[in-house]
Short mmCIF file of C-alpha atoms in Angstrom, two decimals:
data_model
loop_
_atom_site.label_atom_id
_atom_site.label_comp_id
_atom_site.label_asym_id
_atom_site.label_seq_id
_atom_site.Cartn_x
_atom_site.Cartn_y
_atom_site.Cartn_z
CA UNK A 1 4.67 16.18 -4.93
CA UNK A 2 4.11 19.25 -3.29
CA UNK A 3 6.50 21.55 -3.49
CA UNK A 4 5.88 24.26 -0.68
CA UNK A 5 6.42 21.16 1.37
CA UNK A 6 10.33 20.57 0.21
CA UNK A 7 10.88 24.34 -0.03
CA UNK A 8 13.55 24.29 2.99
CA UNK A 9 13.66 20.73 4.31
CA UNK A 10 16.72 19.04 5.30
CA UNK A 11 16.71 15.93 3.17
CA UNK A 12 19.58 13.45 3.42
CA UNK A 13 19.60 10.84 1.45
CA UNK A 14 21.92 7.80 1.71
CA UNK A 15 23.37 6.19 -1.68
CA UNK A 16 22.25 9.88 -3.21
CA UNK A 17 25.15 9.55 -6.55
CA UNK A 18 22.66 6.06 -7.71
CA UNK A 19 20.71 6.66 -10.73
CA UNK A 20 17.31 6.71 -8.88
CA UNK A 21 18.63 9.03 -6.28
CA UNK A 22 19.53 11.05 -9.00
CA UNK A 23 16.69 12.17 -10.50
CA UNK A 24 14.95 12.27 -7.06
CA UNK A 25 17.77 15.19 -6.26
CA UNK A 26 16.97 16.98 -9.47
CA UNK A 27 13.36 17.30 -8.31
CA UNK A 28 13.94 17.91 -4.12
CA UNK A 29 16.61 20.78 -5.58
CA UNK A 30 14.02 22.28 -8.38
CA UNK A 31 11.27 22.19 -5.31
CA UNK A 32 14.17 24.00 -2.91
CA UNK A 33 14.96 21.53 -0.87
CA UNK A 34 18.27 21.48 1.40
CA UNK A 35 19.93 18.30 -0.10
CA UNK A 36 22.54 16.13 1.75
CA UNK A 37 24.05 12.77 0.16
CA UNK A 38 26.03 9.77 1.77
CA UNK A 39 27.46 7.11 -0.79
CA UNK A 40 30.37 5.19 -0.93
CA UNK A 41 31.37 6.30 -4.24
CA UNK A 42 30.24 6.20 -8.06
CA UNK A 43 28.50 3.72 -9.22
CA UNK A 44 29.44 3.50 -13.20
CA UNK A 45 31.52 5.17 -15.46
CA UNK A 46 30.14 7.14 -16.61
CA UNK A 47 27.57 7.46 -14.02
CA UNK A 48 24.10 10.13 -13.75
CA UNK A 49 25.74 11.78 -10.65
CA UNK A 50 28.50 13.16 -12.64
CA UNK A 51 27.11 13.62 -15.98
CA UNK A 52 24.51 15.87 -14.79
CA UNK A 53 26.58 17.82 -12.55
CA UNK A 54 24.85 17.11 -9.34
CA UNK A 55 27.55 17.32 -6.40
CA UNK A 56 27.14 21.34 -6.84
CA UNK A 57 23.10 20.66 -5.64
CA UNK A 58 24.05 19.03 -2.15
CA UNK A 59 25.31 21.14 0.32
CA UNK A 60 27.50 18.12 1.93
CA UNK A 61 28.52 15.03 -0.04
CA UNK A 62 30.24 12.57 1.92
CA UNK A 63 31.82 9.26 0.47
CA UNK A 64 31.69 6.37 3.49
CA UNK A 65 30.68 2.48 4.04
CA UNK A 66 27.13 2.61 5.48
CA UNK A 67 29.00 -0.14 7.52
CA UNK A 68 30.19 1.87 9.73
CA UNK A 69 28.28 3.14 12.16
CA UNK A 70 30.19 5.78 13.79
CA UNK A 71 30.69 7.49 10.24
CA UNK A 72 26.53 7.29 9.88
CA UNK A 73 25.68 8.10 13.38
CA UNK A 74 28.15 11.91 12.67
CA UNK A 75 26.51 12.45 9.26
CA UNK A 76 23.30 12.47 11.04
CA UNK A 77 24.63 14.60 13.99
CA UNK A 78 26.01 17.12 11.56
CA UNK A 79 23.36 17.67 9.39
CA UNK A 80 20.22 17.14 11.40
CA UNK A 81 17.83 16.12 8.55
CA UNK A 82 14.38 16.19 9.21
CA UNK A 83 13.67 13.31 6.06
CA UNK A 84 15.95 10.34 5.68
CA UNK A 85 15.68 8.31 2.11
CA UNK A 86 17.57 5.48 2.34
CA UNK A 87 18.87 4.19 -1.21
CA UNK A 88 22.22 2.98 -0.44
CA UNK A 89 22.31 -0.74 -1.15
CA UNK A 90 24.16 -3.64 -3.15
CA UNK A 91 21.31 -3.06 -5.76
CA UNK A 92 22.02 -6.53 -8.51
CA UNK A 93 21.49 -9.91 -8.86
CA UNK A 94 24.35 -11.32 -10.42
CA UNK A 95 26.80 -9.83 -7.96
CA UNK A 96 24.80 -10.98 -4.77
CA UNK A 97 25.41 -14.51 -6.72
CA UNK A 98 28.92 -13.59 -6.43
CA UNK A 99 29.29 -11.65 -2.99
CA UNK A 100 26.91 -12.86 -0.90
CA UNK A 101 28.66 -12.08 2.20
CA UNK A 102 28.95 -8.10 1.27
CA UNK A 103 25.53 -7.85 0.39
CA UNK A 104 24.38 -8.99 3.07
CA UNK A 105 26.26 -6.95 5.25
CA UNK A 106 25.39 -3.82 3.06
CA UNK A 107 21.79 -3.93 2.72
CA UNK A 108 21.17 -5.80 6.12
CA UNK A 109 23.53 -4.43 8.33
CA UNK A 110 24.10 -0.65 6.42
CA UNK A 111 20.14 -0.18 6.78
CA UNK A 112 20.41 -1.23 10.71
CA UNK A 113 23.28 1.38 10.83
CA UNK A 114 21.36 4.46 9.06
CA UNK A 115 18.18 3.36 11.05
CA UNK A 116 19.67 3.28 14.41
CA UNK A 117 21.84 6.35 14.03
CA UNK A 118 18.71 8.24 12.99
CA UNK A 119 16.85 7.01 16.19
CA UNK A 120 19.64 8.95 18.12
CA UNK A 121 19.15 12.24 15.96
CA UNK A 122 15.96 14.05 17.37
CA UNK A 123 15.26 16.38 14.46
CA UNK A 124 13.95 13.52 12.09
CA UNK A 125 10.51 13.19 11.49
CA UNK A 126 10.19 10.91 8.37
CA UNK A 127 11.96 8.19 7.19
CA UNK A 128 11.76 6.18 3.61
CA UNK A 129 13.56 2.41 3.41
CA UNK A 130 14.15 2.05 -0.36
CA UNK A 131 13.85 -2.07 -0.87
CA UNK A 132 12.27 -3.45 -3.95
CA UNK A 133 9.98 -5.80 -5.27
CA UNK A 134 12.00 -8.87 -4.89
CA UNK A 135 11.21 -8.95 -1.40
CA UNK A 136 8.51 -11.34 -1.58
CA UNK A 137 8.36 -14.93 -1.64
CA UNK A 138 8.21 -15.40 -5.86
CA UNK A 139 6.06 -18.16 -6.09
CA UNK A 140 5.68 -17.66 -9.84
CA UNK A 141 2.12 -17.32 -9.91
CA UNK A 142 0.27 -15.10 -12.29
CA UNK A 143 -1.08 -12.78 -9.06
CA UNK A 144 0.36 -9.84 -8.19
CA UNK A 145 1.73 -9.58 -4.88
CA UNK A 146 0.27 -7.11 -1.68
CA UNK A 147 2.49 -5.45 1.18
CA UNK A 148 0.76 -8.72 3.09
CA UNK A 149 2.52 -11.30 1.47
CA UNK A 150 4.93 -13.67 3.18
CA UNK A 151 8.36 -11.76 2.22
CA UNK A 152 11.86 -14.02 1.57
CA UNK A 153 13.76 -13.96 -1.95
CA UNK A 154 15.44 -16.73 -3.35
CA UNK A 155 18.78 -15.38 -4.62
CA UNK A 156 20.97 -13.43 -1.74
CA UNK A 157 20.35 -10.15 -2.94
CA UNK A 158 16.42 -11.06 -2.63
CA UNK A 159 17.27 -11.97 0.49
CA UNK A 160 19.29 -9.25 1.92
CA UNK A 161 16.40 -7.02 0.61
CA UNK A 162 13.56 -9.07 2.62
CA UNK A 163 15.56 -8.76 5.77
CA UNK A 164 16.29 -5.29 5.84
CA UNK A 165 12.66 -4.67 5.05
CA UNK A 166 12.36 -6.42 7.98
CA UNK A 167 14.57 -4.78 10.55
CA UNK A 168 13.26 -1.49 9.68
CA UNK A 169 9.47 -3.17 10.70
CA UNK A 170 11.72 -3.93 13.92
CA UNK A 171 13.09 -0.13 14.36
CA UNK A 172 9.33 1.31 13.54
CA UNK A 173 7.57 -1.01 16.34
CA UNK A 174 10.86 -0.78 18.86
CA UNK A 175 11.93 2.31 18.56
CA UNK A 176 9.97 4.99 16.11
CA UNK A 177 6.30 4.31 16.62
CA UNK A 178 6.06 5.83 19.81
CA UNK A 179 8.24 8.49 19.39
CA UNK A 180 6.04 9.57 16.23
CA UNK A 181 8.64 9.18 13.67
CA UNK A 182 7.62 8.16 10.80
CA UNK A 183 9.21 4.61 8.66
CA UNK A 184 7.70 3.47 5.41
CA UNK A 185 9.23 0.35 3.50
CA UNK A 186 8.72 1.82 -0.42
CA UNK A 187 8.92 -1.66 -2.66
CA UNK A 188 8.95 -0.97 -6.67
CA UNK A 189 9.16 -2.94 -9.82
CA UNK A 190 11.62 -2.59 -12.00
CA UNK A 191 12.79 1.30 -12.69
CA UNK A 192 14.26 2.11 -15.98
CA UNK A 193 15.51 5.60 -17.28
CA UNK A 194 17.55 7.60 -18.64
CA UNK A 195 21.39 7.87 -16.97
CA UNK A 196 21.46 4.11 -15.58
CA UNK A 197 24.73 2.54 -16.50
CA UNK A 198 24.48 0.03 -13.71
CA UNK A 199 25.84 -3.78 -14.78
CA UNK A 200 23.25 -6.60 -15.48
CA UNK A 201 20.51 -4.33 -16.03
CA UNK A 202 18.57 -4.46 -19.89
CA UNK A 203 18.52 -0.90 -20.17
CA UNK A 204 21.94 0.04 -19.51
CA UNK A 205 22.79 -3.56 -21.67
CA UNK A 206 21.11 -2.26 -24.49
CA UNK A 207 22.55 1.23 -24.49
CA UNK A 208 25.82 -0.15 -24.08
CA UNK A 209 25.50 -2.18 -27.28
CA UNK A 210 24.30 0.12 -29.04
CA UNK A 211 27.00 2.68 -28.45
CA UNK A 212 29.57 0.06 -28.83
CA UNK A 213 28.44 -1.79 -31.70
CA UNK A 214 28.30 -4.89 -30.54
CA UNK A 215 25.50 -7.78 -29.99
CA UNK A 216 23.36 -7.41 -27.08
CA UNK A 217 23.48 -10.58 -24.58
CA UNK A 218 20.34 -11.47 -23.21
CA UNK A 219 19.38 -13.21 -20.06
CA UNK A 220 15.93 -14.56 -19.99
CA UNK A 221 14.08 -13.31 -22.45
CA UNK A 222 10.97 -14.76 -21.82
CA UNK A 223 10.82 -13.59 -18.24
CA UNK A 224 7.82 -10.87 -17.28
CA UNK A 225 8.92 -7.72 -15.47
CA UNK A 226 6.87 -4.81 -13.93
CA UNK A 227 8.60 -1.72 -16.08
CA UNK A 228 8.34 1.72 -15.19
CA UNK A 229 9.94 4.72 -15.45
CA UNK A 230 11.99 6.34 -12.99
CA UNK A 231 10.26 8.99 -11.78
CA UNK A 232 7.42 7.00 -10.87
CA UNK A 233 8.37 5.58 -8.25
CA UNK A 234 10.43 8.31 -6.95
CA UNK A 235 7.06 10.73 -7.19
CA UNK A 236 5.63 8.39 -5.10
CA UNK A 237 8.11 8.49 -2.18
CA UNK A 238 8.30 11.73 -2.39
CA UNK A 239 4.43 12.18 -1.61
CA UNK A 240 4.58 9.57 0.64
CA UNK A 241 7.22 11.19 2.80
CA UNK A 242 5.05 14.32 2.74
CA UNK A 243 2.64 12.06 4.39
CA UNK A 244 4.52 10.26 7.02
CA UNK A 245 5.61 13.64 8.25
CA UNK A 246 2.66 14.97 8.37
CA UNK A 247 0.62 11.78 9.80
CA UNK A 248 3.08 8.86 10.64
CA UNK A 249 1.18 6.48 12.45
CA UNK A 250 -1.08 6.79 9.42
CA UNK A 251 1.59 6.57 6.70
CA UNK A 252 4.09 4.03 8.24
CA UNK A 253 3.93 0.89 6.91
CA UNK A 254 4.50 -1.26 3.24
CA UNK A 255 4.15 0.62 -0.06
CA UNK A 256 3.88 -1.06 -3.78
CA UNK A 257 4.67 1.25 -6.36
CA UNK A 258 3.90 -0.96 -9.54
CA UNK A 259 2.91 -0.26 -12.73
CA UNK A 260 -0.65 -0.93 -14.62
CA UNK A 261 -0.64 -4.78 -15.61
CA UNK A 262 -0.82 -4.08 -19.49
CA UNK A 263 2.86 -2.71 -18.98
CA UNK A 264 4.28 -6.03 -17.23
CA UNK A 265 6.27 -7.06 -20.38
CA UNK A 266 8.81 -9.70 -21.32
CA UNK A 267 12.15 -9.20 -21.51
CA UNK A 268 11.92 -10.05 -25.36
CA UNK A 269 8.90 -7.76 -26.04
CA UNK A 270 10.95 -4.21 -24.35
CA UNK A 271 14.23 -4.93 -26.60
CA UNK A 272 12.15 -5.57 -30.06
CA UNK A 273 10.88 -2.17 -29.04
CA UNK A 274 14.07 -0.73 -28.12
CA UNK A 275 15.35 -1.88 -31.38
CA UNK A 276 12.60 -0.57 -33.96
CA UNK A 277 13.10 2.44 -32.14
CA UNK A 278 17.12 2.66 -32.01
CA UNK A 279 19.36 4.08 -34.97
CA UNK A 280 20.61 0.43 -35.44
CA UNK A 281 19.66 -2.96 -35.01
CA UNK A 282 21.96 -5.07 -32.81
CA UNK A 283 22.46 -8.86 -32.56
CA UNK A 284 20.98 -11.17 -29.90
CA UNK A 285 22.44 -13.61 -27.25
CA UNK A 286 20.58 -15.77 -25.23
CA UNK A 287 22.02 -16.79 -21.92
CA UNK A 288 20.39 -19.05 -19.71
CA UNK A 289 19.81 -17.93 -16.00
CA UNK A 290 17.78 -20.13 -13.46
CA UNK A 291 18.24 -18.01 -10.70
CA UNK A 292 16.34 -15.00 -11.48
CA UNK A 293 12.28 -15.24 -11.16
CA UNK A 294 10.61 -15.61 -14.31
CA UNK A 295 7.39 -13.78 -13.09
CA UNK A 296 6.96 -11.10 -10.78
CA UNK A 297 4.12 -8.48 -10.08
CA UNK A 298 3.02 -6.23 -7.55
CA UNK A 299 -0.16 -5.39 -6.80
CA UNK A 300 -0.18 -1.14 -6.26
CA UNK A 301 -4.61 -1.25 -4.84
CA UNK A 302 -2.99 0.48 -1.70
CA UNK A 303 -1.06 2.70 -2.88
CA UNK A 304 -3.68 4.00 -5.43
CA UNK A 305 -5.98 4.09 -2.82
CA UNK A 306 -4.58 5.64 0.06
CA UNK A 307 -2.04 8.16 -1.38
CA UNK A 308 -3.79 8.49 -4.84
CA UNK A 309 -1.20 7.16 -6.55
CA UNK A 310 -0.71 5.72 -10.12
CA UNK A 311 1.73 5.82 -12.70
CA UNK A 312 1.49 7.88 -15.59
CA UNK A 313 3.63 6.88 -18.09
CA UNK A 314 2.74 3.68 -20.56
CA UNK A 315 6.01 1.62 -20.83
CA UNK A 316 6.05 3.30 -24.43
CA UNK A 317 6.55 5.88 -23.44
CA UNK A 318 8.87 5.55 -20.57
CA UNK A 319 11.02 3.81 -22.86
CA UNK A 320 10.69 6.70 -25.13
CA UNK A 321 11.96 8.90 -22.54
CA UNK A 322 15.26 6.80 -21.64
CA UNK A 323 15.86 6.94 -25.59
CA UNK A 324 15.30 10.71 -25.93
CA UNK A 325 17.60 11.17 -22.38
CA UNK A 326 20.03 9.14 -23.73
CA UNK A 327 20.24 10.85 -27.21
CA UNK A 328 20.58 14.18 -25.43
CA UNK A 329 23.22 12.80 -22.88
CA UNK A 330 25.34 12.41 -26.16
CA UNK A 331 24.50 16.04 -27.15
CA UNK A 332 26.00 17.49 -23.77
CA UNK A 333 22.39 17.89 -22.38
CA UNK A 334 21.81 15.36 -19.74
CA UNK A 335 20.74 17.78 -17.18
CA UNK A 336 18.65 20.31 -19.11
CA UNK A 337 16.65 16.63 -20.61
CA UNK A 338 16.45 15.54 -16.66
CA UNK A 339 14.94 18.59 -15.94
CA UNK A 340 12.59 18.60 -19.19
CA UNK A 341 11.81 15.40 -18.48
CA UNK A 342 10.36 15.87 -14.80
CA UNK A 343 8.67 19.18 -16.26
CA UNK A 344 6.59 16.77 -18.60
CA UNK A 345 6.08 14.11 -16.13
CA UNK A 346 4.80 16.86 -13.39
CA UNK A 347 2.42 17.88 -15.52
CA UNK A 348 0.75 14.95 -16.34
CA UNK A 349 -0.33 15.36 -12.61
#
């Protein structure tokens, strides 16, 4: 990340009080960036937005439905970004299983809302689609997967994800590409970190048991899952929107941001780690669940190559680091460890 880059930019990201957004505002703010935010609320309770006191960093935080597009299309008149991140999404599993319908409609038709509304606002110059991993067709084979696989989840929240990674290929060949904006679909493994009290998810499972006292329930156990920290993947968008502004018909395109293969671990193998490292050991719950892949890898040779890329942390020690942040969020010092946190990561560099 370099940070005479972000000193002054208009940056406006959409779902900006999520955990990932989080910690990418901490950075963009410590690099003095101008930081505007779009969600439709919080997310948990209690939630990395509030515990590290981050609406005072944005200097406009609205709450809206990216389904409507008139609200999207006068957030983007009024603050004339010249980056767009797009987070906001309908970001798990279980409740796409539940609400297929409104998933769809938020991560299909809320990225066709943000995308089209910034083709109407001429000061933008970069854009970064924030999908994931589970874009691709899961075959369940033991080979990672390239930015030139055959995209189309499974579940409807795989789903949703593969088709708005699609429209915004549709807005960067119909509308962006010759207007030299640049559009880059960013798809990462699966982020853990400190501040993530998101449903379904191990981490915030675990941390939850653990605070509670009560027996952590499992789901899958023996399913492989690219880990990595947090601000891995967010260093990387942030580089790669440096990029795309700079050079977009170089930079637009599909992006893997995946850890090394060494740290693709079972379920089973990150909570006996968890729990030789927690204060207590906590009970364990198996429940079966067919509907979530049982392998899934991405292949990060691009990425590495072309924006010099890689991640830095071992999933030791990114685990280490969501134990230490959540220690100190119990202290009163989730911000100050957010901070310290990025400080170490940066200068692994």
């Amino acid at each position: 990340m370099n940070k005479s880059f972000w000193n002054g930019k208009k940056v406006l990201i959409t779902g900006h009080t999520g955990f990932k957004a989080g910690w990418m505002s901490v950075w963009l703010k410590a690099a003095g960036s101008r930081l505007f935010g779009v969600s439709i609320g919080r997310v948990s309770d209690p939630d990395f937005f509030t515990v590290c006191e981050l609406p005072s960093i944005f200097e406009q935080d609205w709450r809206m439905d990216i389904r409507d597009l008139r609200s999207v299309r006068q957030v983007m008149a009024e603050t004339k970004p010249d980056i767009v991140i797009h987070m906001a999404a309908q970001p798990i599993v279980r409740y796409g299983l539940m609400n297929p319908a409104e998933t769809f409609a938020i991560n299909v038709v809320g990225t066709a809302n943000v995308l089209q509304a910034a083709n109407e606002t001429r000061s933008i110059r970069a854009i970064i689609n924030v999908t994931t991993d589970k874009v691709y067709r899961n075959l369940e084979w033991v080979w990672p997967y390239r930015e030139s696989d055959a995209l189309g989840g499974k579940d409807p929240y795989s789903s949703s994800k593969s088709c708005a990674d699609l429209c915004a290929q549709s807005f960067y060949q119909t509308y962006f590409k010759d207007e030299g904006v640049g559009l880059a679909n960013v798809r990462a493994g699966n982020v853990i970190g400190g501040g993530d009290w998101a449903a379904d998810r191990l981490l915030p499972d675990f941390f939850r048991a653990l605070d509670a006292g009560e027996p952590l329930r499992i789901r899958n156990p023996a399913s492989v899952r690219p880990w990595q920290h947090v601000l891995e993947p967010v260093g990387g968008y942030l580089t790669l929107a440096e990029r795309l502004y700079e050079a977009p018909s170089v930079y637009s395109g599909e992006w893997n941001f995946g850890p090394r293969d060494v740290d693709c671990k079972p379920v089973s193998w990150m909570i006996d780690y968890l729990t030789a490292s927690a204060p207590v050991s906590l009970a364990q719950e198996s429940i079966a669940n067919d509907k979530e892949a049982r392998l899934l890898k991405l292949d990060s040779s691009k990425t590495m190559t072309e924006l010099g890329w890689s991640c830095r942390l071992p999933v030791e020690q990114a685990l280490d680091f969501c134990l230490d942040w959540h220690q100190a969020w119990r202290a009163g010092e989730a911000l100050a460890r957010t901070r310290a946190q990025i400080e170490a990561y940066d200068a692994k560099g």
